[in-house]
Short mmCIF file of C-alpha atoms and ligand atoms in Angstrom, two decimals:
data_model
loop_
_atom_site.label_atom_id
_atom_site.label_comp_id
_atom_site.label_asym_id
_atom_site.label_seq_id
_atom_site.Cartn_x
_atom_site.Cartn_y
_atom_site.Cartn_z
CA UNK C 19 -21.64 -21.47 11.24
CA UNK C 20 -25.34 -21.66 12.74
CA UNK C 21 -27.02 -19.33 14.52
CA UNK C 22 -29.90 -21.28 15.84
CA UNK C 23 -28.56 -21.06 19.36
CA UNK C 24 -28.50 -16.86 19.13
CA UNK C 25 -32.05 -17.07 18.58
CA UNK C 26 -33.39 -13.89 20.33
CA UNK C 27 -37.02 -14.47 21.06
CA UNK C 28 -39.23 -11.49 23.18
CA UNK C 29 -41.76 -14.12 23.51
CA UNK C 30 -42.33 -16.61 26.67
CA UNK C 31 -45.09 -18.86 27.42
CA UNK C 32 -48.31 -17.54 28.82
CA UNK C 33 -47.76 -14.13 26.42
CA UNK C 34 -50.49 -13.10 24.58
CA UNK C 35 -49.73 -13.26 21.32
CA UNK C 36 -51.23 -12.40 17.91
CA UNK C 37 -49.99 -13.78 14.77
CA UNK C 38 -48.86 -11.32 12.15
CA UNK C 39 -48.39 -13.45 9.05
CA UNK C 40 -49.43 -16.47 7.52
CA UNK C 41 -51.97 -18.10 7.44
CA UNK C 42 -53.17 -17.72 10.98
CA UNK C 43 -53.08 -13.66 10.87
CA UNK C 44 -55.45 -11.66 13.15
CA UNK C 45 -55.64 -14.63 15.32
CA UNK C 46 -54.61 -13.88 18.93
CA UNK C 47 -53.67 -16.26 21.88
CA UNK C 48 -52.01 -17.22 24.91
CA UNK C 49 -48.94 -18.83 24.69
CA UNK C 50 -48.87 -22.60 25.90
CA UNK C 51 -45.02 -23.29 25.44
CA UNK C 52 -42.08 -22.39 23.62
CA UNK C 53 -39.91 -25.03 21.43
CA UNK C 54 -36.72 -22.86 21.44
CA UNK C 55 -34.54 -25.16 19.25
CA UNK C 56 -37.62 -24.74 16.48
CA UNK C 57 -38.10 -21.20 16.90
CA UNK C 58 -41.69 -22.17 17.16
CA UNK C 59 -43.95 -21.67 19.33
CA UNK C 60 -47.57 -23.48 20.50
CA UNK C 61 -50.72 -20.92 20.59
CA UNK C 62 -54.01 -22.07 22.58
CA UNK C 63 -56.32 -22.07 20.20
CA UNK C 64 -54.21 -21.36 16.95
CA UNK C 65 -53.25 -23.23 14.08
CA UNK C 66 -55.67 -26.80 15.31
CA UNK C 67 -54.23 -29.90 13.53
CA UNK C 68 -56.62 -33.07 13.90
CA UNK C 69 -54.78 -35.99 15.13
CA UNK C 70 -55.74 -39.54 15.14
CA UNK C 71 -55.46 -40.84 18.61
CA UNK C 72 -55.61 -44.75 19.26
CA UNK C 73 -57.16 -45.90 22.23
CA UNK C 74 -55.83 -46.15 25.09
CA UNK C 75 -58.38 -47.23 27.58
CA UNK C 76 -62.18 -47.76 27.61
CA UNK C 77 -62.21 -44.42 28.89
CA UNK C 78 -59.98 -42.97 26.08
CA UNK C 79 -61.30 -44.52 23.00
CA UNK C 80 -59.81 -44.13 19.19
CA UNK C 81 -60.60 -40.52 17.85
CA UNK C 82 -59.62 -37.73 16.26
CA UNK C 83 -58.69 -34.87 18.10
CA UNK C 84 -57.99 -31.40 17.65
CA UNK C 85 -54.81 -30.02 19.09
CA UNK C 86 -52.72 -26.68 18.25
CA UNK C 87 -49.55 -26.86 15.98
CA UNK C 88 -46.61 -25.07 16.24
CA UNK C 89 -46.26 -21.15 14.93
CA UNK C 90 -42.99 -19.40 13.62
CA UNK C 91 -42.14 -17.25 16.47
CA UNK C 92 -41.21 -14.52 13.83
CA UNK C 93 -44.31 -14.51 12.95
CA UNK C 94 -46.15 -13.68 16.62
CA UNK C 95 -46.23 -10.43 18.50
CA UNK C 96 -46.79 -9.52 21.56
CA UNK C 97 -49.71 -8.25 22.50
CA UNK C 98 -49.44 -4.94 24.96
CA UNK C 99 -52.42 -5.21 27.29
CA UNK C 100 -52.64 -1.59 27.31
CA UNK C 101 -52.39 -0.65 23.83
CA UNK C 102 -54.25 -3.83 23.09
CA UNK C 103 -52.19 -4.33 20.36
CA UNK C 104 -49.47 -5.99 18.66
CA UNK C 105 -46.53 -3.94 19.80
CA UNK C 106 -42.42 -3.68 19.39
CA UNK C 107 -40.88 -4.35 22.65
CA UNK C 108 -37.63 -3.80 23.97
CA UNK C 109 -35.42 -4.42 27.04
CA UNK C 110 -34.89 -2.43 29.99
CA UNK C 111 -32.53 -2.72 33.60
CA UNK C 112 -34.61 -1.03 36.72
CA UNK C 113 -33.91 0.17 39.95
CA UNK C 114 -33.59 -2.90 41.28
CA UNK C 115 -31.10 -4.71 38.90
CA UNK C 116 -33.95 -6.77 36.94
CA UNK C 117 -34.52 -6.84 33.22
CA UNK C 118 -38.00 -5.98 32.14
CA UNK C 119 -39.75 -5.84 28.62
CA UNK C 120 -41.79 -2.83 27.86
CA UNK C 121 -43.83 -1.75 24.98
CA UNK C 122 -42.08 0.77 22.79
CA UNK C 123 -45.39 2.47 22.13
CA UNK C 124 -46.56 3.18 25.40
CA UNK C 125 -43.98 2.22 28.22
CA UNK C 126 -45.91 -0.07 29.96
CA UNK C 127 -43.35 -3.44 31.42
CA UNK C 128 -44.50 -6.28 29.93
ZN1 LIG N 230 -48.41 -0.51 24.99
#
């Protein structure tokens, strides 16, 4: 019995998130991409790893590089523009048939 695949994630790439726990807390970002088999998530800007990159070219020499790790997704929230907060979100069918997320604080569609 696994329930990796039922998952349920609020979150999608190019959300602004902030991170509620760990050791990245406070920090907010945008959402580069989603690994939905790791429940993880990639934030611009949070959680930099350095990497050692070979080279590749003269024009891409050896280095180290800074690039952002993965993030729990449990541990992001979305960010509601208008409350300009981390926010609970929830699900909701309009008028026209299409599901839309919306901030349980202040209504707004997400
Ligand atoms: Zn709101």
């Amino acid at each position: 019995m696994s329930n990796k695949n039922n998952i349920k994630t609020r979150i999608k790439k190019g959300d602004t998130v902030e991170v509620i726990a760990g050791e990245y807390a406070g920090n907010r970002g945008k959402v580069l991409f989603i690994q939905p088999g790791r429940n993880r998530a990639v934030v611009q800007g949070i959680a930099m790893v350095k990497r050692h990159m070979k080279a590749r070219s003269q024009q891409e020499p050896a280095g180290i590089i800074e690039k952002e790790g993965s993030i729990d997704i449990s541990n992001l929230k979305l960010v509601c523009k208008k409350c300009d907060e981390p926010v609970r979100t929830g699900y909701k069918i309009l008028e026209d048939k299409n599901k839309a997320r919306y901030c349980k604080k202040c209504s707004e569609i997400i």
